[in-house]
Amino acid sequence: MRARPRFFLAMLLLLVAVAARAENFDVYAFESPEDEARFDRLTHELRCPKCQNQSIADSNAPIAQDLRQRTYELVQQGRSDDEIVAFLKARYGEFITYRPPFNAVTALLWGGPVLLLVLAATVLLVRLRRRAARAAAVARPEDVQAILSRYDDTPPGDRP
Amino acid sequence: MKRVALFALPLLLMLALALLFYSRIGENSEALPTALAGQPLPAFSLPALDGGAMLTEKDLRGPLLINVWASWCPSCYEEHPYLLALAGQGVNIVGLNYKDEANAARGFLAERGSPYRLVIADTEGRLGFDLGVYGAPETFVVDAQGRIRHRIVGVLTPENFAAEAAPLLGDAAASAAPAAGSTP
């Protein structure tokens, strides 16, 4: 049958078309494996200002591409990690790094969860203590007797 | 009474949060404030779009708006008529043609008119990078002392211009400001 080879060719082309997606395979040549590791770490710790829930390593946005390119250039220039982050922060603000600094403004961000945890634990403890206190408040035998004897019809002499 | 207070606390917290969220409805939650607020313009040397002289930060004398735009940016088409209106009112607007192709950019302005006193051709986005641009359109507000004061992310509208830009530009925005260089 002659349709067969054409069919397979069509399938092959379809497969290639599906597989040939645009991906973040920018090819950067580094001078050392340490540089490459630094680049990797930095791009994963810098946030894409456009797709704000992705790092610039993961994002497909043009600005992420630009920032990867800039990071690469700075690594090639021999700048330190701190210098590179500072360089980007100077232009894009604190938001660009996934590690917010600890200062007066961000103290609530850092401390908030801990504070809420402490608050919740306190409330829980207080309630447990109260419940324990109520459970421990067992009536004394003589009080029980006094109440019971009020409803007892047997003559006082015959009571146990 | 203590029990009421204990239960009232989360309720009050929820109400406070609800108010906060309600007040933010409609605002662009992705807009980042400019990291350059209060700083002078970064140094640069780029050609003008019309192929004329090289432009530097010295050619940008405030108060003015720096409008980041490109022919590939759909929202820029939307904001363009308002920019023309502002320019007609005498507001100094400098265009930063961001990562664009010169012919496409020139075609855009030829077809729709140009609100810009100057247009900087930032083909590689280098000045954009130094300004912290992450998309188009964006508009930077530069005051009379040449300092960047604010950035508006997204389409410039009469509302956000009046609320965020006009106060920083001062009275010079309303009157016909002197041209900061040759017209494109």
mmCIF file of C-alpha atoms in Angstrom:
data_model
loop_
_atom_site.group_PDB
_atom_site.id
_atom_site.type_symbol
_atom_site.label_atom_id
_atom_site.label_comp_id
_atom_site.label_asym_id
_atom_site.label_seq_id
_atom_site.Cartn_x
_atom_site.Cartn_y
_atom_site.Cartn_z
ATOM 1 C CA MET A 1 0.000 0.000 0.000
ATOM 2 C CA ARG A 2 1.341 3.415 -0.808
ATOM 3 C CA ALA A 3 -0.539 5.311 1.898
ATOM 4 C CA ARG A 4 1.555 3.671 4.640
ATOM 5 C CA PRO A 5 4.869 5.500 4.222
ATOM 6 C CA ARG A 6 3.014 8.818 3.941
ATOM 7 C CA PHE A 7 1.069 8.030 7.070
ATOM 8 C CA PHE A 8 4.213 7.349 9.017
ATOM 9 C CA LEU A 9 5.859 10.447 7.656
ATOM 10 C CA ALA A 10 2.887 12.514 8.764
ATOM 11 C CA MET A 11 3.047 10.950 12.219
ATOM 12 C CA LEU A 12 6.760 11.613 12.431
ATOM 13 C CA LEU A 13 6.345 15.233 11.476
ATOM 14 C CA LEU A 14 3.576 15.612 14.043
ATOM 15 C CA LEU A 15 5.792 14.107 16.699
ATOM 16 C CA VAL A 16 8.627 16.474 15.856
ATOM 17 C CA ALA A 17 6.263 19.448 15.848
ATOM 18 C CA VAL A 18 5.001 18.517 19.303
ATOM 19 C CA ALA A 19 8.478 17.933 20.672
ATOM 20 C CA ALA A 20 9.950 21.125 19.228
ATOM 21 C CA ARG A 21 8.575 23.510 21.863
ATOM 22 C CA ALA A 22 10.392 26.698 22.771
ATOM 23 C CA GLU A 23 12.100 26.034 26.093
ATOM 24 C CA ASN A 24 14.493 27.830 28.348
ATOM 25 C CA PHE A 25 17.537 26.193 26.951
ATOM 26 C CA ASP A 26 19.632 29.303 26.657
ATOM 27 C CA VAL A 27 23.104 28.026 26.064
ATOM 28 C CA TYR A 28 25.589 29.875 28.196
ATOM 29 C CA ALA A 29 29.258 29.009 28.218
ATOM 30 C CA PHE A 30 30.855 29.329 31.626
ATOM 31 C CA GLU A 31 34.484 29.471 32.508
ATOM 32 C CA SER A 32 34.142 27.080 35.405
ATOM 33 C CA PRO A 33 31.611 24.721 36.965
ATOM 34 C CA GLU A 34 31.527 27.027 40.007
ATOM 35 C CA ASP A 35 30.364 29.880 37.784
ATOM 36 C CA GLU A 36 27.671 27.696 36.313
ATOM 37 C CA ALA A 37 26.538 26.635 39.775
ATOM 38 C CA ARG A 38 26.437 30.277 40.881
ATOM 39 C CA PHE A 39 24.394 31.245 37.839
ATOM 40 C CA ASP A 40 22.003 28.388 38.513
ATOM 41 C CA ARG A 41 21.558 29.327 42.142
ATOM 42 C CA LEU A 42 21.147 33.022 41.445
ATOM 43 C CA THR A 43 18.581 32.583 38.699
ATOM 44 C CA HIS A 44 16.560 30.299 40.925
ATOM 45 C CA GLU A 45 16.587 32.802 43.780
ATOM 46 C CA LEU A 46 15.641 35.831 41.717
ATOM 47 C CA ARG A 47 11.970 36.450 41.054
ATOM 48 C CA CYS A 48 10.613 37.295 37.629
ATOM 49 C CA PRO A 49 9.057 40.791 37.989
ATOM 50 C CA LYS A 50 6.485 39.943 35.330
ATOM 51 C CA CYS A 51 5.459 36.370 36.171
ATOM 52 C CA GLN A 52 5.774 37.075 39.818
ATOM 53 C CA ASN A 53 5.354 33.545 41.069
ATOM 54 C CA GLN A 54 8.298 32.200 39.086
ATOM 55 C CA SER A 55 12.016 32.571 39.328
ATOM 56 C CA ILE A 56 13.871 33.996 36.359
ATOM 57 C CA ALA A 57 15.251 30.508 35.782
ATOM 58 C CA ASP A 58 11.758 29.125 35.232
ATOM 59 C CA SER A 59 9.953 32.020 33.595
ATOM 60 C CA ASN A 60 9.471 32.361 29.847
ATOM 61 C CA ALA A 61 8.820 36.089 29.979
ATOM 62 C CA PRO A 62 11.117 38.288 27.860
ATOM 63 C CA ILE A 63 12.169 40.205 30.947
ATOM 64 C CA ALA A 64 13.238 36.937 32.590
ATOM 65 C CA GLN A 65 15.349 36.189 29.552
ATOM 66 C CA ASP A 66 16.924 39.640 29.783
ATOM 67 C CA LEU A 67 17.638 39.175 33.465
ATOM 68 C CA ARG A 68 19.199 35.766 32.865
ATOM 69 C CA GLN A 69 21.399 37.347 30.224
ATOM 70 C CA ARG A 70 22.418 40.136 32.596
ATOM 71 C CA THR A 71 23.105 37.681 35.402
ATOM 72 C CA TYR A 72 25.275 35.669 33.047
ATOM 73 C CA GLU A 73 27.217 38.768 32.032
ATOM 74 C CA LEU A 74 27.768 39.744 35.653
ATOM 75 C CA VAL A 75 28.939 36.253 36.560
ATOM 76 C CA GLN A 76 31.343 36.361 33.628
ATOM 77 C CA GLN A 77 32.645 39.702 34.888
ATOM 78 C CA GLY A 78 33.541 37.985 38.122
ATOM 79 C CA ARG A 79 31.052 39.812 40.332
ATOM 80 C CA SER A 80 30.148 38.157 43.609
ATOM 81 C CA ASP A 81 26.666 36.842 44.408
ATOM 82 C CA ASP A 82 26.021 39.748 46.757
ATOM 83 C CA GLU A 83 27.108 42.258 44.155
ATOM 84 C CA ILE A 84 24.851 40.745 41.520
ATOM 85 C CA VAL A 85 21.834 40.689 43.824
ATOM 86 C CA ALA A 86 22.558 44.271 44.898
ATOM 87 C CA PHE A 87 22.872 45.313 41.265
ATOM 88 C CA LEU A 88 19.451 43.903 40.461
ATOM 89 C CA LYS A 89 17.853 45.160 43.654
ATOM 90 C CA ALA A 90 19.026 48.682 42.851
ATOM 91 C CA ARG A 91 16.947 48.572 39.688
ATOM 92 C CA TYR A 92 14.035 46.320 40.516
ATOM 93 C CA GLY A 93 13.652 46.682 44.271
ATOM 94 C CA GLU A 94 13.511 44.188 47.107
ATOM 95 C CA PHE A 95 10.789 42.229 45.394
ATOM 96 C CA ILE A 96 13.234 40.703 42.939
ATOM 97 C CA THR A 97 14.840 38.462 45.509
ATOM 98 C CA TYR A 98 13.037 35.548 47.086
ATOM 99 C CA ARG A 99 14.714 36.295 50.390
ATOM 100 C CA PRO A 100 13.248 39.459 51.840
ATOM 101 C CA PRO A 101 15.596 41.233 54.219
ATOM 102 C CA PHE A 102 14.775 41.555 57.881
ATOM 103 C CA ASN A 103 14.002 45.163 58.735
ATOM 104 C CA ALA A 104 11.271 47.290 60.321
ATOM 105 C CA VAL A 105 9.000 46.865 57.307
ATOM 106 C CA THR A 106 9.429 43.126 56.838
ATOM 107 C CA ALA A 107 9.530 42.254 60.559
ATOM 108 C CA LEU A 108 5.805 41.507 60.467
ATOM 109 C CA LEU A 109 6.289 39.294 57.426
ATOM 110 C CA TRP A 110 8.956 37.244 59.166
ATOM 111 C CA GLY A 111 7.444 37.329 62.640
ATOM 112 C CA GLY A 112 3.780 37.069 61.648
ATOM 113 C CA PRO A 113 3.538 33.290 61.371
ATOM 114 C CA VAL A 114 5.479 32.784 64.603
ATOM 115 C CA LEU A 115 3.263 35.305 66.348
ATOM 116 C CA LEU A 116 0.101 33.591 65.141
ATOM 117 C CA LEU A 117 1.465 30.238 66.247
ATOM 118 C CA VAL A 118 2.232 31.545 69.725
ATOM 119 C CA LEU A 119 -1.215 33.146 69.911
ATOM 120 C CA ALA A 120 -2.946 29.939 68.866
ATOM 121 C CA ALA A 121 -0.891 27.883 71.320
ATOM 122 C CA THR A 122 -1.727 30.278 74.148
ATOM 123 C CA VAL A 123 -5.448 30.162 73.456
ATOM 124 C CA LEU A 124 -5.326 26.381 73.266
ATOM 125 C CA LEU A 125 -3.404 26.085 76.523
ATOM 126 C CA VAL A 126 -5.759 28.420 78.364
ATOM 127 C CA ARG A 127 -8.787 26.449 77.214
ATOM 128 C CA LEU A 128 -7.208 23.105 78.108
ATOM 129 C CA ARG A 129 -6.313 24.392 81.570
ATOM 130 C CA ARG A 130 -9.849 25.597 82.148
ATOM 131 C CA ARG A 131 -11.259 22.280 81.014
ATOM 132 C CA ALA A 132 -8.852 20.420 83.304
ATOM 133 C CA ALA A 133 -9.786 22.693 86.192
ATOM 134 C CA ARG A 134 -13.462 21.985 85.661
ATOM 135 C CA ALA A 135 -12.855 18.243 85.415
ATOM 136 C CA ALA A 136 -10.746 18.293 88.570
ATOM 137 C CA ALA A 137 -13.467 20.114 90.524
ATOM 138 C CA VAL A 138 -15.053 16.887 91.776
ATOM 139 C CA ALA A 139 -17.653 17.306 94.515
ATOM 140 C CA ARG A 140 -16.663 16.253 98.078
ATOM 141 C CA PRO A 141 -18.395 13.132 99.480
ATOM 142 C CA GLU A 142 -20.017 15.074 102.356
ATOM 143 C CA ASP A 143 -21.582 17.570 99.886
ATOM 144 C CA VAL A 144 -22.971 14.708 97.808
ATOM 145 C CA GLN A 145 -24.399 13.105 100.972
ATOM 146 C CA ALA A 146 -26.014 16.323 102.038
ATOM 147 C CA ILE A 147 -27.810 16.679 98.707
ATOM 148 C CA LEU A 148 -28.819 13.025 98.542
ATOM 149 C CA SER A 149 -30.160 13.023 102.107
ATOM 150 C CA ARG A 150 -32.588 15.804 101.193
ATOM 151 C CA TYR A 151 -34.308 13.433 98.777
ATOM 152 C CA ASP A 152 -34.058 10.326 100.871
ATOM 153 C CA ASP A 153 -37.430 9.088 102.282
ATOM 154 C CA THR A 154 -35.936 6.461 104.609
ATOM 155 C CA PRO A 155 -35.965 7.520 108.244
ATOM 156 C CA PRO A 156 -32.606 8.937 109.390
ATOM 157 C CA GLY A 157 -32.066 6.048 111.720
ATOM 158 C CA ASP A 158 -32.302 3.392 108.978
ATOM 159 C CA ARG A 159 -29.933 5.099 106.577
ATOM 160 C CA PRO A 160 -26.569 3.474 106.030
ATOM 161 C CA MET B 1 -17.510 38.360 78.869
ATOM 162 C CA LYS B 2 -14.020 37.026 78.287
ATOM 163 C CA ARG B 3 -15.444 34.367 75.999
ATOM 164 C CA VAL B 4 -17.197 36.986 73.893
ATOM 165 C CA ALA B 5 -13.970 38.913 73.572
ATOM 166 C CA LEU B 6 -12.125 35.765 72.498
ATOM 167 C CA PHE B 7 -14.590 35.071 69.735
ATOM 168 C CA ALA B 8 -14.912 38.695 68.754
ATOM 169 C CA LEU B 9 -11.199 38.916 68.004
ATOM 170 C CA PRO B 10 -11.108 36.635 64.936
ATOM 171 C CA LEU B 11 -14.318 38.245 63.708
ATOM 172 C CA LEU B 12 -12.811 41.711 63.950
ATOM 173 C CA LEU B 13 -9.682 40.455 62.223
ATOM 174 C CA MET B 14 -11.793 39.043 59.403
ATOM 175 C CA LEU B 15 -13.677 42.328 59.041
ATOM 176 C CA ALA B 16 -10.417 44.245 58.888
ATOM 177 C CA LEU B 17 -9.088 41.905 56.209
ATOM 178 C CA ALA B 18 -12.344 42.118 54.267
ATOM 179 C CA LEU B 19 -12.097 45.915 54.260
ATOM 180 C CA LEU B 20 -8.486 45.751 53.149
ATOM 181 C CA PHE B 21 -9.250 43.403 50.292
ATOM 182 C CA TYR B 22 -12.300 45.414 49.237
ATOM 183 C CA SER B 23 -10.272 48.602 49.055
ATOM 184 C CA ARG B 24 -7.787 46.924 46.716
ATOM 185 C CA ILE B 25 -10.307 45.672 44.168
ATOM 186 C CA GLY B 26 -9.541 47.049 40.717
ATOM 187 C CA GLU B 27 -5.976 48.044 41.476
ATOM 188 C CA ASN B 28 -3.090 46.515 39.599
ATOM 189 C CA SER B 29 -1.715 44.174 42.217
ATOM 190 C CA GLU B 30 1.255 43.272 40.061
ATOM 191 C CA ALA B 31 2.564 46.814 39.823
ATOM 192 C CA LEU B 32 5.923 47.193 41.495
ATOM 193 C CA PRO B 33 7.019 50.543 42.916
ATOM 194 C CA THR B 34 10.113 51.935 41.310
ATOM 195 C CA ALA B 35 13.337 51.191 43.127
ATOM 196 C CA LEU B 36 14.704 54.487 41.827
ATOM 197 C CA ALA B 37 12.329 56.836 43.628
ATOM 198 C CA GLY B 38 14.175 60.014 44.604
ATOM 199 C CA GLN B 39 17.206 59.230 42.444
ATOM 200 C CA PRO B 40 18.452 61.092 39.382
ATOM 201 C CA LEU B 41 18.139 59.504 35.967
ATOM 202 C CA PRO B 42 20.726 56.810 35.210
ATOM 203 C CA ALA B 43 23.455 57.781 32.783
ATOM 204 C CA PHE B 44 22.981 56.585 29.225
ATOM 205 C CA SER B 45 23.982 57.271 25.645
ATOM 206 C CA LEU B 46 21.525 56.107 23.031
ATOM 207 C CA PRO B 47 20.485 57.257 19.577
ATOM 208 C CA ALA B 48 17.273 59.146 18.953
ATOM 209 C CA LEU B 49 14.659 57.209 17.008
ATOM 210 C CA ASP B 50 14.743 59.685 14.143
ATOM 211 C CA GLY B 51 18.393 58.815 13.617
ATOM 212 C CA GLY B 52 19.601 62.161 14.874
ATOM 213 C CA ALA B 53 22.104 62.905 17.587
ATOM 214 C CA MET B 54 22.992 60.611 20.470
ATOM 215 C CA LEU B 55 20.874 61.377 23.505
ATOM 216 C CA THR B 56 22.091 61.313 27.071
ATOM 217 C CA GLU B 57 20.507 61.864 30.464
ATOM 218 C CA LYS B 58 21.471 65.523 30.162
ATOM 219 C CA ASP B 59 18.941 65.957 27.377
ATOM 220 C CA LEU B 60 16.128 64.988 29.722
ATOM 221 C CA ARG B 61 15.416 68.082 31.760
ATOM 222 C CA GLY B 62 12.414 67.683 34.015
ATOM 223 C CA PRO B 63 9.649 67.969 34.811
ATOM 224 C CA LEU B 64 8.620 65.348 32.323
ATOM 225 C CA LEU B 65 7.173 61.922 31.759
ATOM 226 C CA ILE B 66 9.231 59.110 30.331
ATOM 227 C CA ASN B 67 6.838 56.835 28.520
ATOM 228 C CA VAL B 68 8.123 53.319 27.844
ATOM 229 C CA TRP B 69 6.468 52.058 24.676
ATOM 230 C CA ALA B 70 6.926 49.783 21.677
ATOM 231 C CA SER B 71 5.120 48.923 18.469
ATOM 232 C CA TRP B 72 4.705 45.327 19.711
ATOM 233 C CA CYS B 73 2.890 46.419 22.855
ATOM 234 C CA PRO B 74 -0.923 46.252 22.479
ATOM 235 C CA SER B 75 -1.723 48.434 25.501
ATOM 236 C CA CYS B 76 0.486 51.176 24.083
ATOM 237 C CA TYR B 77 -1.999 51.601 21.257
ATOM 238 C CA GLU B 78 -4.683 52.046 23.894
ATOM 239 C CA GLU B 79 -2.854 54.729 25.827
ATOM 240 C CA HIS B 80 -1.617 56.627 22.785
ATOM 241 C CA PRO B 81 -4.604 58.967 22.299
ATOM 242 C CA TYR B 82 -4.372 60.087 25.906
ATOM 243 C CA LEU B 83 -0.645 60.769 25.519
ATOM 244 C CA LEU B 84 -1.446 62.943 22.521
ATOM 245 C CA ALA B 85 -4.016 64.799 24.611
ATOM 246 C CA LEU B 86 -1.498 65.361 27.418
ATOM 247 C CA ALA B 87 1.144 66.572 24.990
ATOM 248 C CA GLY B 88 -1.440 68.944 23.560
ATOM 249 C CA GLN B 89 -1.906 70.342 27.070
ATOM 250 C CA GLY B 90 1.802 71.056 27.252
ATOM 251 C CA VAL B 91 3.019 68.079 29.270
ATOM 252 C CA ASN B 92 6.603 67.195 28.405
ATOM 253 C CA ILE B 93 6.700 63.542 27.325
ATOM 254 C CA VAL B 94 9.845 61.708 26.309
ATOM 255 C CA GLY B 95 9.414 58.364 24.605
ATOM 256 C CA LEU B 96 11.570 55.387 25.448
ATOM 257 C CA ASN B 97 11.175 53.006 22.541
ATOM 258 C CA TYR B 98 11.864 49.746 24.346
ATOM 259 C CA LYS B 99 13.319 46.697 22.562
ATOM 260 C CA ASP B 100 11.660 47.668 19.329
ATOM 261 C CA GLU B 101 12.525 47.699 15.662
ATOM 262 C CA ALA B 102 13.188 51.231 14.394
ATOM 263 C CA ASN B 103 11.067 51.031 11.256
ATOM 264 C CA ALA B 104 8.108 49.572 13.102
ATOM 265 C CA ALA B 105 8.421 52.255 15.754
ATOM 266 C CA ARG B 106 8.676 55.081 13.248
ATOM 267 C CA GLY B 107 5.702 53.647 11.363
ATOM 268 C CA PHE B 108 3.674 53.606 14.568
ATOM 269 C CA LEU B 109 4.339 57.294 15.172
ATOM 270 C CA ALA B 110 3.816 58.269 11.554
ATOM 271 C CA GLU B 111 0.396 56.618 11.545
ATOM 272 C CA ARG B 112 -0.817 57.759 14.936
ATOM 273 C CA GLY B 113 1.034 60.966 15.627
ATOM 274 C CA SER B 114 3.759 61.532 18.153
ATOM 275 C CA PRO B 115 3.212 62.930 21.644
ATOM 276 C CA TYR B 116 6.947 62.836 22.280
ATOM 277 C CA ARG B 117 9.421 65.721 22.367
ATOM 278 C CA LEU B 118 12.166 63.145 22.023
ATOM 279 C CA VAL B 119 12.222 59.439 21.400
ATOM 280 C CA ILE B 120 15.109 57.343 22.687
ATOM 281 C CA ALA B 121 15.728 54.183 20.677
ATOM 282 C CA ASP B 122 16.555 51.619 23.363
ATOM 283 C CA THR B 123 16.800 48.649 21.013
ATOM 284 C CA GLU B 124 18.504 46.338 23.479
ATOM 285 C CA GLY B 125 16.604 47.535 26.530
ATOM 286 C CA ARG B 126 19.740 48.641 28.363
ATOM 287 C CA LEU B 127 18.313 51.921 29.644
ATOM 288 C CA GLY B 128 15.085 50.083 30.386
ATOM 289 C CA PHE B 129 17.068 47.653 32.508
ATOM 290 C CA ASP B 130 18.746 50.468 34.415
ATOM 291 C CA LEU B 131 15.330 51.976 35.061
ATOM 292 C CA GLY B 132 13.895 48.685 36.243
ATOM 293 C CA VAL B 133 11.448 48.367 33.378
ATOM 294 C CA TYR B 134 9.821 44.954 33.189
ATOM 295 C CA GLY B 135 7.135 45.500 30.597
ATOM 296 C CA ALA B 136 5.378 48.063 28.485
ATOM 297 C CA PRO B 137 3.697 50.459 28.850
ATOM 298 C CA GLU B 138 5.252 52.115 31.847
ATOM 299 C CA THR B 139 5.522 55.806 32.611
ATOM 300 C CA PHE B 140 8.140 57.380 34.837
ATOM 301 C CA VAL B 141 7.501 60.743 36.453
ATOM 302 C CA VAL B 142 10.581 62.974 36.613
ATOM 303 C CA ASP B 143 10.342 66.165 38.651
ATOM 304 C CA ALA B 144 11.754 69.623 37.955
ATOM 305 C CA GLN B 145 14.995 68.712 39.729
ATOM 306 C CA GLY B 146 15.541 65.805 37.351
ATOM 307 C CA ARG B 147 14.761 63.131 39.947
ATOM 308 C CA ILE B 148 12.645 60.074 39.284
ATOM 309 C CA ARG B 149 9.700 60.292 41.635
ATOM 310 C CA HIS B 150 7.229 57.629 40.610
ATOM 311 C CA ARG B 151 6.449 54.952 38.081
ATOM 312 C CA ILE B 152 3.031 54.088 36.710
ATOM 313 C CA VAL B 153 2.836 50.521 35.458
ATOM 314 C CA GLY B 154 0.313 49.913 32.699
ATOM 315 C CA VAL B 155 -1.817 52.202 30.632
ATOM 316 C CA LEU B 156 -1.674 55.885 31.521
ATOM 317 C CA THR B 157 -5.194 57.163 32.177
ATOM 318 C CA PRO B 158 -6.621 60.521 33.195
ATOM 319 C CA GLU B 159 -7.272 59.023 36.637
ATOM 320 C CA ASN B 160 -3.800 57.746 37.411
ATOM 321 C CA PHE B 161 -2.183 60.760 35.782
ATOM 322 C CA ALA B 162 -4.162 63.139 37.962
ATOM 323 C CA ALA B 163 -3.631 61.095 41.109
ATOM 324 C CA GLU B 164 -0.031 59.989 40.729
ATOM 325 C CA ALA B 165 1.785 62.102 38.157
ATOM 326 C CA ALA B 166 0.354 65.620 38.110
ATOM 327 C CA PRO B 167 1.173 66.399 41.760
ATOM 328 C CA LEU B 168 4.812 65.483 41.193
ATOM 329 C CA LEU B 169 5.179 67.372 37.952
ATOM 330 C CA GLY B 170 3.982 70.570 39.538
ATOM 331 C CA ASP B 171 2.413 73.535 37.797
ATOM 332 C CA ALA B 172 4.836 73.221 34.926
ATOM 333 C CA ALA B 173 2.786 70.251 33.750
ATOM 334 C CA ALA B 174 -0.181 72.443 32.995
ATOM 335 C CA SER B 175 1.642 75.250 31.223
ATOM 336 C CA ALA B 176 3.551 74.777 27.979
ATOM 337 C CA ALA B 177 6.932 73.457 29.140
ATOM 338 C CA PRO B 178 10.006 74.248 27.003
ATOM 339 C CA ALA B 179 10.965 71.444 24.637
ATOM 340 C CA ALA B 180 13.787 69.247 25.997
ATOM 341 C CA GLY B 181 15.547 68.876 22.676
ATOM 342 C CA SER B 182 14.587 68.449 19.013
ATOM 343 C CA THR B 183 11.238 67.015 18.047
ATOM 344 C CA PRO B 184 11.299 63.631 16.257
#
